[in-house]
PDB file of C-alpha atoms and ligand atoms in Angstrom:
ATOM      1  CA  UNK A  13     189.192 144.022  47.865  1.00 92.00           C
ATOM      2  CA  UNK A  14     186.032 146.282  47.315  1.00 96.00           C
ATOM      3  CA  UNK A  15     186.400 148.405  44.337  1.00 96.00           C
ATOM      4  CA  UNK A  16     186.980 151.922  45.919  1.00 98.00           C
ATOM      5  CA  UNK A  17     184.607 154.683  44.496  1.00 98.00           C
ATOM      6  CA  UNK A  18     184.706 158.394  45.079  1.00 98.00           C
ATOM      7  CA  UNK A  19     182.515 159.630  47.597  1.00 98.00           C
ATOM      8  CA  UNK A  20     180.177 157.828  50.607  1.00 99.00           C
ATOM      9  CA  UNK A  21     177.254 159.421  51.850  1.00 99.00           C
ATOM     10  CA  UNK A  22     177.800 160.193  55.795  1.00 99.00           C
ATOM     11  CA  UNK A  23     175.073 161.710  57.684  1.00 98.00           C
ATOM     12  CA  UNK A  24     173.727 164.477  55.128  1.00 98.00           C
ATOM     13  CA  UNK A  25     177.784 164.968  53.466  1.00 98.00           C
ATOM     14  CA  UNK A  26     179.629 163.460  50.956  1.00 98.00           C
ATOM     15  CA  UNK A  27     183.247 162.376  52.315  1.00 98.00           C
ATOM     16  CA  UNK A  28     185.860 161.323  50.551  1.00 98.00           C
ATOM     17  CA  UNK A  29     186.077 157.409  50.033  1.00 98.00           C
ATOM     18  CA  UNK A  30     189.346 157.297  52.327  1.00 98.00           C
ATOM     19  CA  UNK A  31     187.714 159.434  55.035  1.00 98.00           C
ATOM     20  CA  UNK A  32     184.816 157.859  55.687  1.00 98.00           C
ATOM     21  CA  UNK A  33     185.618 156.280  59.225  1.00 98.00           C
ATOM     22  CA  UNK A  34     184.413 156.221  62.565  1.00 98.00           C
ATOM     23  CA  UNK A  35     185.866 156.322  66.021  1.00 98.00           C
ATOM     24  CA  UNK A  36     186.787 152.514  67.139  1.00 98.00           C
ATOM     25  CA  UNK A  37     184.170 152.934  70.284  1.00 98.00           C
ATOM     26  CA  UNK A  38     180.847 153.054  67.719  1.00 98.00           C
ATOM     27  CA  UNK A  39     178.605 151.111  69.441  1.00 98.00           C
ATOM     28  CA  UNK A  40     177.506 148.875  66.682  1.00 98.00           C
ATOM     29  CA  UNK A  41     181.260 147.758  66.072  1.00 98.00           C
ATOM     30  CA  UNK A  42     180.936 146.469  69.729  1.00 98.00           C
ATOM     31  CA  UNK A  43     177.401 145.040  70.008  1.00 98.00           C
ATOM     32  CA  UNK A  44     176.005 144.353  66.415  1.00 98.00           C
ATOM     33  CA  UNK A  45     172.708 146.323  66.865  1.00 98.00           C
ATOM     34  CA  UNK A  46     172.910 148.174  63.214  1.00 98.00           C
ATOM     35  CA  UNK A  47     170.501 147.596  60.247  1.00 99.00           C
ATOM     36  CA  UNK A  48     171.025 147.728  57.026  1.00 99.00           C
ATOM     37  CA  UNK A  49     169.806 147.366  52.927  1.00 99.00           C
ATOM     38  CA  UNK A  50     171.709 145.730  49.844  1.00 98.00           C
ATOM     39  CA  UNK A  51     170.352 147.209  46.580  1.00 98.00           C
ATOM     40  CA  UNK A  52     171.257 147.258  42.918  1.00 98.00           C
ATOM     41  CA  UNK A  53     171.463 149.815  40.660  1.00 98.00           C
ATOM     42  CA  UNK A  54     171.459 148.121  36.689  1.00 98.00           C
ATOM     43  CA  UNK A  55     172.489 149.790  33.484  1.00 97.00           C
ATOM     44  CA  UNK A  56     169.302 149.387  31.186  1.00 97.00           C
ATOM     45  CA  UNK A  57     168.746 150.101  27.872  1.00 92.00           C
ATOM     46  CA  UNK A  58     167.205 153.733  29.228  1.00 94.00           C
ATOM     47  CA  UNK A  59     170.305 154.537  31.435  1.00 96.00           C
ATOM     48  CA  UNK A  60     171.317 153.542  35.460  1.00 97.00           C
ATOM     49  CA  UNK A  61     168.033 152.522  37.194  1.00 98.00           C
ATOM     50  CA  UNK A  62     167.477 151.279  40.989  1.00 98.00           C
ATOM     51  CA  UNK A  63     166.066 148.058  41.171  1.00 98.00           C
ATOM     52  CA  UNK A  64     162.547 148.124  43.457  1.00 98.00           C
ATOM     53  CA  UNK A  65     164.254 151.359  45.681  1.00 98.00           C
ATOM     54  CA  UNK A  66     160.408 152.094  47.261  1.00 98.00           C
ATOM     55  CA  UNK A  67     160.382 148.496  48.491  1.00 98.00           C
ATOM     56  CA  UNK A  68     164.288 148.171  49.921  1.00 98.00           C
ATOM     57  CA  UNK A  69     163.580 152.029  51.043  1.00 98.00           C
ATOM     58  CA  UNK A  70     160.722 150.794  52.919  1.00 98.00           C
ATOM     59  CA  UNK A  71     162.291 147.484  54.652  1.00 98.00           C
ATOM     60  CA  UNK A  72     165.107 150.214  55.851  1.00 98.00           C
ATOM     61  CA  UNK A  73     162.865 151.435  58.025  1.00 98.00           C
ATOM     62  CA  UNK A  74     160.919 148.565  59.075  1.00 98.00           C
ATOM     63  CA  UNK A  75     164.298 147.032  60.187  1.00 98.00           C
ATOM     64  CA  UNK A  76     165.276 150.386  61.831  1.00 98.00           C
ATOM     65  CA  UNK A  77     161.915 150.216  63.939  1.00 98.00           C
ATOM     66  CA  UNK A  78     162.333 146.497  64.314  1.00 98.00           C
ATOM     67  CA  UNK A  79     165.713 147.185  65.888  1.00 98.00           C
ATOM     68  CA  UNK A  80     164.365 150.000  67.807  1.00 98.00           C
ATOM     69  CA  UNK A  81     166.958 152.852  65.769  1.00 98.00           C
ATOM     70  CA  UNK A  82     164.965 156.162  65.373  1.00 98.00           C
ATOM     71  CA  UNK A  83     166.538 157.485  62.277  1.00 98.00           C
ATOM     72  CA  UNK A  84     167.178 161.099  62.348  1.00 98.00           C
ATOM     73  CA  UNK A  85     166.282 161.257  58.791  1.00 98.00           C
ATOM     74  CA  UNK A  86     162.905 161.031  56.649  1.00 98.00           C
ATOM     75  CA  UNK A  87     162.220 158.023  54.147  1.00 98.00           C
ATOM     76  CA  UNK A  88     162.002 160.932  51.240  1.00 98.00           C
ATOM     77  CA  UNK A  89     165.855 162.590  52.440  1.00 98.00           C
ATOM     78  CA  UNK A  90     167.384 159.159  52.159  1.00 99.00           C
ATOM     79  CA  UNK A  91     165.634 157.892  48.828  1.00 98.00           C
ATOM     80  CA  UNK A  92     167.495 161.436  47.877  1.00 98.00           C
ATOM     81  CA  UNK A  93     170.504 160.466  49.252  1.00 98.00           C
ATOM     82  CA  UNK A  94     170.875 157.194  47.704  1.00 98.00           C
ATOM     83  CA  UNK A  95     170.230 158.764  44.277  1.00 98.00           C
ATOM     84  CA  UNK A  96     172.818 161.503  44.630  1.00 98.00           C
ATOM     85  CA  UNK A  97     175.284 158.699  45.803  1.00 98.00           C
ATOM     86  CA  UNK A  98     174.596 157.033  42.977  1.00 98.00           C
ATOM     87  CA  UNK A  99     174.861 159.919  40.788  1.00 98.00           C
ATOM     88  CA  UNK A 100     178.186 161.390  42.385  1.00 98.00           C
ATOM     89  CA  UNK A 101     179.674 158.536  42.401  1.00 98.00           C
ATOM     90  CA  UNK A 102     179.452 158.597  38.086  1.00 96.00           C
ATOM     91  CA  UNK A 103     178.450 154.185  37.937  1.00 94.00           C
ATOM     92  CA  UNK A 104     176.346 153.021  35.463  1.00 90.00           C
ATOM     93  CA  UNK A 105     175.907 149.808  37.206  1.00 97.00           C
ATOM     94  CA  UNK A 106     176.874 149.491  41.326  1.00 98.00           C
ATOM     95  CA  UNK A 107     175.792 147.804  44.576  1.00 98.00           C
ATOM     96  CA  UNK A 108     174.242 150.636  47.167  1.00 98.00           C
ATOM     97  CA  UNK A 109     174.540 149.814  50.743  1.00 99.00           C
ATOM     98  CA  UNK A 110     173.220 152.066  53.477  1.00 99.00           C
ATOM     99  CA  UNK A 111     173.614 151.669  56.755  1.00 99.00           C
ATOM    100  CA  UNK A 112     171.886 152.823  60.041  1.00 99.00           C
ATOM    101  CA  UNK A 113     174.647 152.313  63.088  1.00 99.00           C
ATOM    102  CA  UNK A 114     174.907 153.315  66.802  1.00 98.00           C
ATOM    103  CA  UNK A 115     177.534 155.667  67.034  1.00 98.00           C
ATOM    104  CA  UNK A 116     180.606 157.075  69.359  1.00 98.00           C
ATOM    105  CA  UNK A 117     179.083 157.862  72.939  1.00 97.00           C
ATOM    106  CA  UNK A 118     178.397 155.495  75.490  1.00 98.00           C
ATOM    107  CA  UNK A 119     179.999 152.194  76.423  1.00 98.00           C
ATOM    108  CA  UNK A 120     177.618 149.179  77.518  1.00 98.00           C
ATOM    109  CA  UNK A 121     174.304 147.529  76.269  1.00 98.00           C
ATOM    110  CA  UNK A 122     171.681 150.132  76.928  1.00 98.00           C
ATOM    111  CA  UNK A 123     172.155 152.520  73.537  1.00 98.00           C
ATOM    112  CA  UNK A 124     169.509 154.725  74.521  1.00 97.00           C
ATOM    113  CA  UNK A 125     172.090 157.503  74.365  1.00 97.00           C
ATOM    114  CA  UNK A 126     174.378 156.954  71.242  1.00 98.00           C
ATOM    115  CA  UNK A 127     173.619 158.479  67.724  1.00 98.00           C
ATOM    116  CA  UNK A 128     172.031 156.912  65.040  1.00 98.00           C
ATOM    117  CA  UNK A 129     174.165 157.297  62.380  1.00 98.00           C
ATOM    118  CA  UNK A 130     173.740 156.722  58.883  1.00 99.00           C
ATOM    119  CA  UNK A 131     175.817 155.927  55.725  1.00 99.00           C
ATOM    120  CA  UNK A 132     175.300 155.325  52.219  1.00 99.00           C
ATOM    121  CA  UNK A 133     178.204 153.514  49.628  1.00 98.00           C
ATOM    122  CA  UNK A 134     178.128 152.300  46.583  1.00 98.00           C
ATOM    123  CA  UNK A 135     180.823 150.213  44.386  1.00 98.00           C
ATOM    124  CA  UNK A 136     181.109 147.904  41.711  1.00 98.00           C
ATOM    125  CA  UNK A 137     179.742 144.212  42.573  1.00 97.00           C
ATOM    126  CA  UNK A 138     179.537 141.402  39.938  1.00 94.00           C
ATOM    127  CA  UNK A 139     178.009 137.929  39.668  1.00 95.00           C
ATOM    128  CA  UNK A 140     178.117 137.837  44.061  1.00 96.00           C
ATOM    129  CA  UNK A 141     178.983 133.452  43.822  1.00 96.00           C
ATOM    130  CA  UNK A 142     181.097 134.046  40.894  1.00 92.00           C
ATOM    131  CA  UNK A 143     180.141 133.820  36.790  1.00 88.00           C
ATOM    132  CA  UNK A 144     180.299 130.738  36.513  1.00 97.00           C
ATOM    133  CA  UNK A 145     177.331 130.408  39.030  1.00 98.00           C
ATOM    134  CA  UNK A 146     175.073 132.276  37.261  1.00 97.00           C
ATOM    135  CA  UNK A 147     175.598 129.929  34.296  1.00 97.00           C
ATOM    136  CA  UNK A 148     176.640 126.285  35.597  1.00 98.00           C
ATOM    137  CA  UNK A 149     175.417 126.480  39.181  1.00 98.00           C
ATOM    138  CA  UNK A 150     177.007 126.453  42.980  1.00 98.00           C
ATOM    139  CA  UNK A 151     177.367 123.566  45.056  1.00 98.00           C
ATOM    140  CA  UNK A 152     175.718 123.824  48.670  1.00 98.00           C
ATOM    141  CA  UNK A 153     176.092 122.284  52.170  1.00 98.00           C
ATOM    142  CA  UNK A 154     173.469 122.216  54.741  1.00 98.00           C
ATOM    143  CA  UNK A 155     174.767 124.329  57.247  1.00 98.00           C
ATOM    144  CA  UNK A 156     175.957 122.521  60.756  1.00 98.00           C
ATOM    145  CA  UNK A 157     174.708 125.977  62.195  1.00 98.00           C
ATOM    146  CA  UNK A 158     170.683 126.753  62.434  1.00 98.00           C
ATOM    147  CA  UNK A 159     168.864 129.889  61.313  1.00 97.00           C
ATOM    148  CA  UNK A 160     168.143 132.084  63.870  1.00 95.00           C
ATOM    149  CA  UNK A 161     164.783 131.150  66.371  1.00 95.00           C
ATOM    150  CA  UNK A 162     162.274 133.792  65.922  1.00 92.00           C
ATOM    151  CA  UNK A 163     162.189 134.908  69.205  1.00 94.00           C
ATOM    152  CA  UNK A 164     166.553 135.176  69.374  1.00 94.00           C
ATOM    153  CA  UNK A 165     167.161 137.130  66.668  1.00 94.00           C
ATOM    154  CA  UNK A 166     164.312 139.837  64.521  1.00 94.00           C
ATOM    155  CA  UNK A 167     165.068 137.979  61.075  1.00 94.00           C
ATOM    156  CA  UNK A 168     162.392 140.467  59.165  1.00 94.00           C
ATOM    157  CA  UNK A 169     164.690 142.958  60.293  1.00 97.00           C
ATOM    158  CA  UNK A 170     168.131 143.235  58.200  1.00 98.00           C
ATOM    159  CA  UNK A 171     170.218 143.563  61.458  1.00 98.00           C
ATOM    160  CA  UNK A 172     173.840 143.703  61.327  1.00 98.00           C
ATOM    161  CA  UNK A 173     174.202 141.106  64.221  1.00 98.00           C
ATOM    162  CA  UNK A 174     172.024 138.569  62.346  1.00 98.00           C
ATOM    163  CA  UNK A 175     175.118 138.377  59.934  1.00 98.00           C
ATOM    164  CA  UNK A 176     177.391 136.912  62.665  1.00 98.00           C
ATOM    165  CA  UNK A 177     175.281 133.716  61.927  1.00 98.00           C
ATOM    166  CA  UNK A 178     175.417 133.925  58.540  1.00 98.00           C
ATOM    167  CA  UNK A 179     179.249 133.967  58.618  1.00 98.00           C
ATOM    168  CA  UNK A 180     179.871 131.309  60.604  1.00 98.00           C
ATOM    169  CA  UNK A 181     177.603 128.985  58.213  1.00 98.00           C
ATOM    170  CA  UNK A 182     179.739 130.467  55.123  1.00 98.00           C
ATOM    171  CA  UNK A 183     182.688 130.555  56.429  1.00 98.00           C
ATOM    172  CA  UNK A 184     182.082 126.208  57.500  1.00 98.00           C
ATOM    173  CA  UNK A 185     180.542 126.017  53.446  1.00 98.00           C
ATOM    174  CA  UNK A 186     183.756 127.435  52.243  1.00 98.00           C
ATOM    175  CA  UNK A 187     186.099 125.702  54.393  1.00 98.00           C
ATOM    176  CA  UNK A 188     184.409 122.410  53.635  1.00 98.00           C
ATOM    177  CA  UNK A 189     184.503 123.140  49.542  1.00 98.00           C
ATOM    178  CA  UNK A 190     181.399 124.101  48.838  1.00 98.00           C
ATOM    179  CA  UNK A 191     180.483 127.673  47.551  1.00 98.00           C
ATOM    180  CA  UNK A 192     177.739 128.490  49.773  1.00 98.00           C
ATOM    181  CA  UNK A 193     175.261 127.428  53.057  1.00 98.00           C
ATOM    182  CA  UNK A 194     171.957 126.515  53.484  1.00 98.00           C
ATOM    183  CA  UNK A 195     170.531 127.418  57.232  1.00 98.00           C
ATOM    184  CA  UNK A 196     167.529 124.814  58.423  1.00 98.00           C
ATOM    185  CA  UNK A 197     165.466 126.406  60.759  1.00 98.00           C
ATOM    186  CA  UNK A 198     164.970 125.511  64.397  1.00 97.00           C
ATOM    187  CA  UNK A 199     162.351 123.154  63.300  1.00 97.00           C
ATOM    188  CA  UNK A 200     164.669 121.111  60.949  1.00 98.00           C
ATOM    189  CA  UNK A 201     163.101 123.097  57.550  1.00 98.00           C
ATOM    190  CA  UNK A 202     164.914 124.682  54.599  1.00 98.00           C
ATOM    191  CA  UNK A 203     165.418 128.230  55.718  1.00 98.00           C
ATOM    192  CA  UNK A 204     167.399 130.488  53.447  1.00 98.00           C
ATOM    193  CA  UNK A 205     171.103 130.772  52.507  1.00 98.00           C
ATOM    194  CA  UNK A 206     173.856 133.004  54.479  1.00 98.00           C
ATOM    195  CA  UNK A 207     172.072 136.214  51.943  1.00 98.00           C
ATOM    196  CA  UNK A 208     169.875 134.694  49.975  1.00 98.00           C
ATOM    197  CA  UNK A 209     166.392 132.902  49.657  1.00 98.00           C
ATOM    198  CA  UNK A 210     165.845 129.477  48.096  1.00 99.00           C
ATOM    199  CA  UNK A 211     163.498 128.054  46.189  1.00 99.00           C
ATOM    200  CA  UNK A 212     162.671 124.801  44.570  1.00 98.00           C
ATOM    201  CA  UNK A 213     160.752 123.035  41.425  1.00 98.00           C
ATOM    202  CA  UNK A 214     159.225 119.971  41.830  1.00 97.00           C
ATOM    203  CA  UNK A 215     156.919 118.278  39.358  1.00 96.00           C
ATOM    204  CA  UNK A 216     156.551 122.218  37.644  1.00 97.00           C
ATOM    205  CA  UNK A 217     155.759 123.942  40.725  1.00 98.00           C
ATOM    206  CA  UNK A 218     157.326 125.804  43.052  1.00 98.00           C
ATOM    207  CA  UNK A 219     158.211 126.244  46.365  1.00 98.00           C
ATOM    208  CA  UNK A 220     159.906 128.566  49.043  1.00 98.00           C
ATOM    209  CA  UNK A 221     159.642 128.678  52.674  1.00 98.00           C
ATOM    210  CA  UNK A 222     157.570 131.037  54.331  1.00 97.00           C
ATOM    211  CA  UNK A 223     158.288 134.117  56.057  1.00 96.00           C
ATOM    212  CA  UNK A 224     158.961 133.010  59.264  1.00 93.00           C
ATOM    213  CA  UNK A 225     162.579 132.813  60.100  1.00 92.00           C
ATOM    214  CA  UNK A 226     164.118 134.290  57.306  1.00 97.00           C
ATOM    215  CA  UNK A 227     164.682 137.578  55.589  1.00 98.00           C
ATOM    216  CA  UNK A 228     161.566 139.054  53.619  1.00 98.00           C
ATOM    217  CA  UNK A 229     163.737 139.553  50.367  1.00 98.00           C
ATOM    218  CA  UNK A 230     163.125 141.602  47.708  1.00 98.00           C
ATOM    219  CA  UNK A 231     164.120 139.179  44.669  1.00 98.00           C
ATOM    220  CA  UNK A 232     161.929 136.534  46.185  1.00 98.00           C
ATOM    221  CA  UNK A 233     159.230 138.906  46.257  1.00 98.00           C
ATOM    222  CA  UNK A 234     159.896 139.198  42.885  1.00 98.00           C
ATOM    223  CA  UNK A 235     160.472 135.653  41.664  1.00 98.00           C
ATOM    224  CA  UNK A 236     157.053 134.886  43.215  1.00 98.00           C
ATOM    225  CA  UNK A 237     155.447 137.894  41.159  1.00 98.00           C
ATOM    226  CA  UNK A 238     157.527 137.112  38.111  1.00 98.00           C
ATOM    227  CA  UNK A 239     156.780 132.957  38.146  1.00 98.00           C
ATOM    228  CA  UNK A 240     152.933 133.545  38.630  1.00 98.00           C
ATOM    229  CA  UNK A 241     152.980 135.811  35.795  1.00 98.00           C
ATOM    230  CA  UNK A 242     154.520 133.196  33.468  1.00 98.00           C
ATOM    231  CA  UNK A 243     152.144 130.750  34.524  1.00 98.00           C
ATOM    232  CA  UNK A 244     154.017 128.777  37.578  1.00 98.00           C
ATOM    233  CA  UNK A 245     152.376 127.861  40.993  1.00 98.00           C
ATOM    234  CA  UNK A 246     154.063 129.106  43.741  1.00 98.00           C
ATOM    235  CA  UNK A 247     153.754 128.024  47.623  1.00 98.00           C
ATOM    236  CA  UNK A 248     155.433 129.563  50.116  1.00 98.00           C
ATOM    237  CA  UNK A 249     155.354 126.447  52.569  1.00 98.00           C
ATOM    238  CA  UNK A 250     157.901 124.465  54.791  1.00 98.00           C
ATOM    239  CA  UNK A 251     159.944 122.089  53.044  1.00 98.00           C
ATOM    240  CA  UNK A 252     162.582 119.505  54.525  1.00 98.00           C
ATOM    241  CA  UNK A 253     166.335 119.132  53.507  1.00 98.00           C
ATOM    242  CA  UNK A 254     165.485 115.545  51.989  1.00 97.00           C
ATOM    243  CA  UNK A 255     162.804 117.457  49.492  1.00 98.00           C
ATOM    244  CA  UNK A 256     165.190 119.736  48.593  1.00 98.00           C
ATOM    245  CA  UNK A 257     167.478 116.671  47.759  1.00 98.00           C
ATOM    246  CA  UNK A 258     164.747 115.343  45.539  1.00 98.00           C
ATOM    247  CA  UNK A 259     164.172 118.157  44.056  1.00 98.00           C
ATOM    248  CA  UNK A 260     163.666 118.778  40.096  1.00 98.00           C
ATOM    249  CA  UNK A 261     165.436 122.202  40.265  1.00 98.00           C
ATOM    250  CA  UNK A 262     166.745 124.640  43.092  1.00 98.00           C
ATOM    251  CA  UNK A 263     168.076 128.007  43.097  1.00 98.00           C
ATOM    252  CA  UNK A 264     169.099 131.392  45.367  1.00 98.00           C
ATOM    253  CA  UNK A 265     167.738 134.507  44.861  1.00 98.00           C
ATOM    254  CA  UNK A 266     169.120 137.823  46.653  1.00 98.00           C
ATOM    255  CA  UNK A 267     170.365 141.203  45.449  1.00 98.00           C
ATOM    256  CA  UNK A 268     173.550 140.501  45.379  1.00 98.00           C
ATOM    257  CA  UNK A 269     173.145 136.652  44.316  1.00 98.00           C
ATOM    258  CA  UNK A 270     170.142 137.702  42.047  1.00 98.00           C
ATOM    259  CA  UNK A 271     168.782 134.147  40.887  1.00 98.00           C
ATOM    260  CA  UNK A 272     172.005 131.679  40.892  1.00 98.00           C
ATOM    261  CA  UNK A 273     171.100 127.606  40.132  1.00 98.00           C
ATOM    262  CA  UNK A 274     171.826 125.130  42.508  1.00 98.00           C
ATOM    263  CA  UNK A 275     173.313 122.105  41.004  1.00 98.00           C
ATOM    264  CA  UNK A 276     174.162 120.080  44.354  1.00 98.00           C
ATOM    265  CA  UNK A 277     173.252 119.679  47.840  1.00 98.00           C
ATOM    266  CA  UNK A 278     175.610 117.892  50.490  1.00 98.00           C
ATOM    267  CA  UNK A 279     176.972 116.112  47.602  1.00 98.00           C
ATOM    268  CA  UNK A 280     173.838 115.202  45.799  1.00 98.00           C
ATOM    269  CA  UNK A 281     172.898 116.015  42.499  1.00 98.00           C
ATOM    270  CA  UNK A 282     169.921 118.575  41.998  1.00 98.00           C
ATOM    271  CA  UNK A 283     168.154 117.253  39.144  1.00 97.00           C
ATOM    272  CA  UNK A 284     170.128 116.726  36.095  1.00 96.00           C
ATOM    273  CA  UNK A 285     173.018 118.668  37.774  1.00 97.00           C
ATOM    274  CA  UNK A 286     172.676 121.821  35.562  1.00 97.00           C
ATOM    275  CA  UNK A 287     170.544 124.726  35.875  1.00 97.00           C
ATOM    276  CA  UNK A 288     167.446 123.595  35.434  1.00 98.00           C
ATOM    277  CA  UNK A 289     164.091 124.420  32.759  1.00 98.00           C
ATOM    278  CA  UNK A 290     162.424 126.713  35.196  1.00 98.00           C
ATOM    279  CA  UNK A 291     165.536 128.541  36.960  1.00 98.00           C
ATOM    280  CA  UNK A 292     166.748 129.054  33.368  1.00 98.00           C
ATOM    281  CA  UNK A 293     163.703 130.627  32.358  1.00 98.00           C
ATOM    282  CA  UNK A 294     162.888 132.623  35.544  1.00 98.00           C
ATOM    283  CA  UNK A 295     166.804 134.026  35.446  1.00 98.00           C
ATOM    284  CA  UNK A 296     166.383 135.205  31.923  1.00 98.00           C
ATOM    285  CA  UNK A 297     163.126 136.592  32.297  1.00 98.00           C
ATOM    286  CA  UNK A 298     164.935 138.480  35.396  1.00 98.00           C
ATOM    287  CA  UNK A 299     167.901 139.874  33.782  1.00 98.00           C
ATOM    288  CA  UNK A 300     165.364 141.568  30.885  1.00 98.00           C
ATOM    289  CA  UNK A 301     163.530 143.313  33.836  1.00 98.00           C
ATOM    290  CA  UNK A 302     166.554 144.739  35.526  1.00 98.00           C
ATOM    291  CA  UNK A 303     167.776 145.524  32.472  1.00 97.00           C
ATOM    292  CA  UNK A 304     165.026 148.041  31.355  1.00 97.00           C
ATOM    293  CA  UNK A 305     163.464 145.509  28.555  1.00 97.00           C
ATOM    294  CA  UNK A 306     160.153 144.231  30.173  1.00 96.00           C
ATOM    295  CA  UNK A 307     157.794 146.929  29.926  1.00 95.00           C
ATOM    296  CA  UNK A 308     155.022 145.154  32.135  1.00 96.00           C
ATOM    297  CA  UNK A 309     157.492 145.019  35.239  1.00 97.00           C
ATOM    298  CA  UNK A 310     158.571 148.732  34.349  1.00 96.00           C
ATOM    299  CA  UNK A 311     157.821 149.749  38.069  1.00 97.00           C
ATOM    300  CA  UNK A 312     160.496 148.055  39.478  1.00 98.00           C
ATOM    301  CA  UNK A 313     162.819 150.552  38.319  1.00 98.00           C
ATOM    302  CA  UNK A 314     163.809 153.518  39.531  1.00 98.00           C
ATOM    303  CA  UNK A 315     165.759 155.506  36.803  1.00 97.00           C
ATOM    304  CA  UNK A 316     167.946 158.104  38.232  1.00 94.00           C
TER     305      UNK A 316
HETATM  306  N1  PPE B 410     168.607 136.211  53.046  1.00 90.20           N
HETATM  307  C1  PPE B 410     169.394 136.812  53.664  1.00 90.20           C
HETATM  308  C2  PPE B 410     169.982 136.212  54.951  1.00 90.20           C
HETATM  309  C3  PPE B 410     170.134 138.305  53.109  1.00 90.20           C
HETATM  310  O1  PPE B 410     171.024 138.767  53.745  1.00 90.20           O
HETATM  311  C4  PPE B 410     169.619 138.348  51.946  1.00 90.20           C
HETATM  312  C5  PPE B 410     170.289 139.594  50.976  1.00 90.20           C
HETATM  313  C6  PPE B 410     168.422 137.471  51.455  1.00 90.20           C
HETATM  314  C7  PPE B 410     168.091 136.967  52.494  1.00 90.20           C
HETATM  315  C8  PPE B 410     167.768 138.458  50.234  1.00 90.20           C
HETATM  316  O2  PPE B 410     167.276 139.625  49.925  1.00 90.20           O
HETATM  317  P1  PPE B 410     167.081 140.427  48.783  1.00 90.20           P
HETATM  318  O3  PPE B 410     168.264 140.718  48.466  1.00 90.20           O
HETATM  319  O4  PPE B 410     166.161 141.566  49.234  1.00 90.20           O
HETATM  320  O5  PPE B 410     166.401 139.551  47.689  1.00 90.20           O
HETATM  321  N2  PPE B 410     171.968 139.579  51.299  1.00 90.20           N
HETATM  322  C9  PPE B 410     172.067 140.789  50.714  1.00 90.20           C
HETATM  323  C10 PPE B 410     173.895 140.911  51.466  1.00 90.20           C
HETATM  324  C11 PPE B 410     174.650 140.209  50.663  1.00 90.20           C
HETATM  325  C12 PPE B 410     175.809 140.395  51.131  1.00 90.20           C
HETATM  326  O6  PPE B 410     176.826 139.563  51.469  1.00 90.20           O
HETATM  327  O7  PPE B 410     176.445 141.388  51.554  1.00 90.20           O
HETATM  328  C13 PPE B 410     172.551 141.634  49.144  1.00 90.20           C
HETATM  329  O8  PPE B 410     172.061 140.411  48.380  1.00 90.20           O
HETATM  330  O9  PPE B 410     172.192 142.471  49.174  1.00 90.20           O
END
């Protein structure tokens, strides 16, 4: 169960966690058009700080723009509401979930007369794929489900309905004994995890799929910058499933997943079967940054 906190921000007001309710005929609940964000607030050596808040805020509004949702609040109002929600709940570290959804009004596909509503909830969320995932790596399978074609769903937008595809892949992977799924795009190249971007390391260089059928991950972007800063070459390029099999290292990135090593794909060991040296170095550097211990990337933290 999600760990309840005190208050949830709904359309400009704080309501008690248990009273944060919507009507069962809320449009998004039926037709899946809504957009959301996933953001982490970390406990740092200088107090709680939100990781890459401006970038998450920008992506939230871009998602709404792509989805054709007119947000009845300005980015500045939502920025302040996010900070206030973290503060009022007295949490040092938490996951932050802003959601823009279509509320109660008309039924039917035409949503033009349904109100656009906004909610912001926060809760403590530990290691997404388990504590051991971060230290030992996870076992994944290639999904039998394909990631969205670019003109079927808009994957640059974090649209609620995009996650039906993710859930099918996730449930299939878990039911067949794996920790997570990797989805291929319509051309058969590696796309992303159900809630993560993916990187491989081959011959000392990093590869990550280009921004076509995938979410433009903010952790992905951070790891690219960080890896280049540490002197690695990073290619944003397509690669196939068999190249993933013979990678020296592989890992997922995401707000929830952070930097999670992948130790096995389709029952084939990746590299040594342990988190590799490049993955380990990037993971350590990432955690130092989010804990406020690395001044080079201090602009990535918004202290609250
Ligand atoms: N791809 C997908 C499909 C995705 O959902 C996420 C985040 C990413 C890539 C990584 O993006 P970023 O967080 O900006 O680095 N998935 C969010 C939802 C996870 C959930 O289970 O809920 C997240 O990590 O917050």
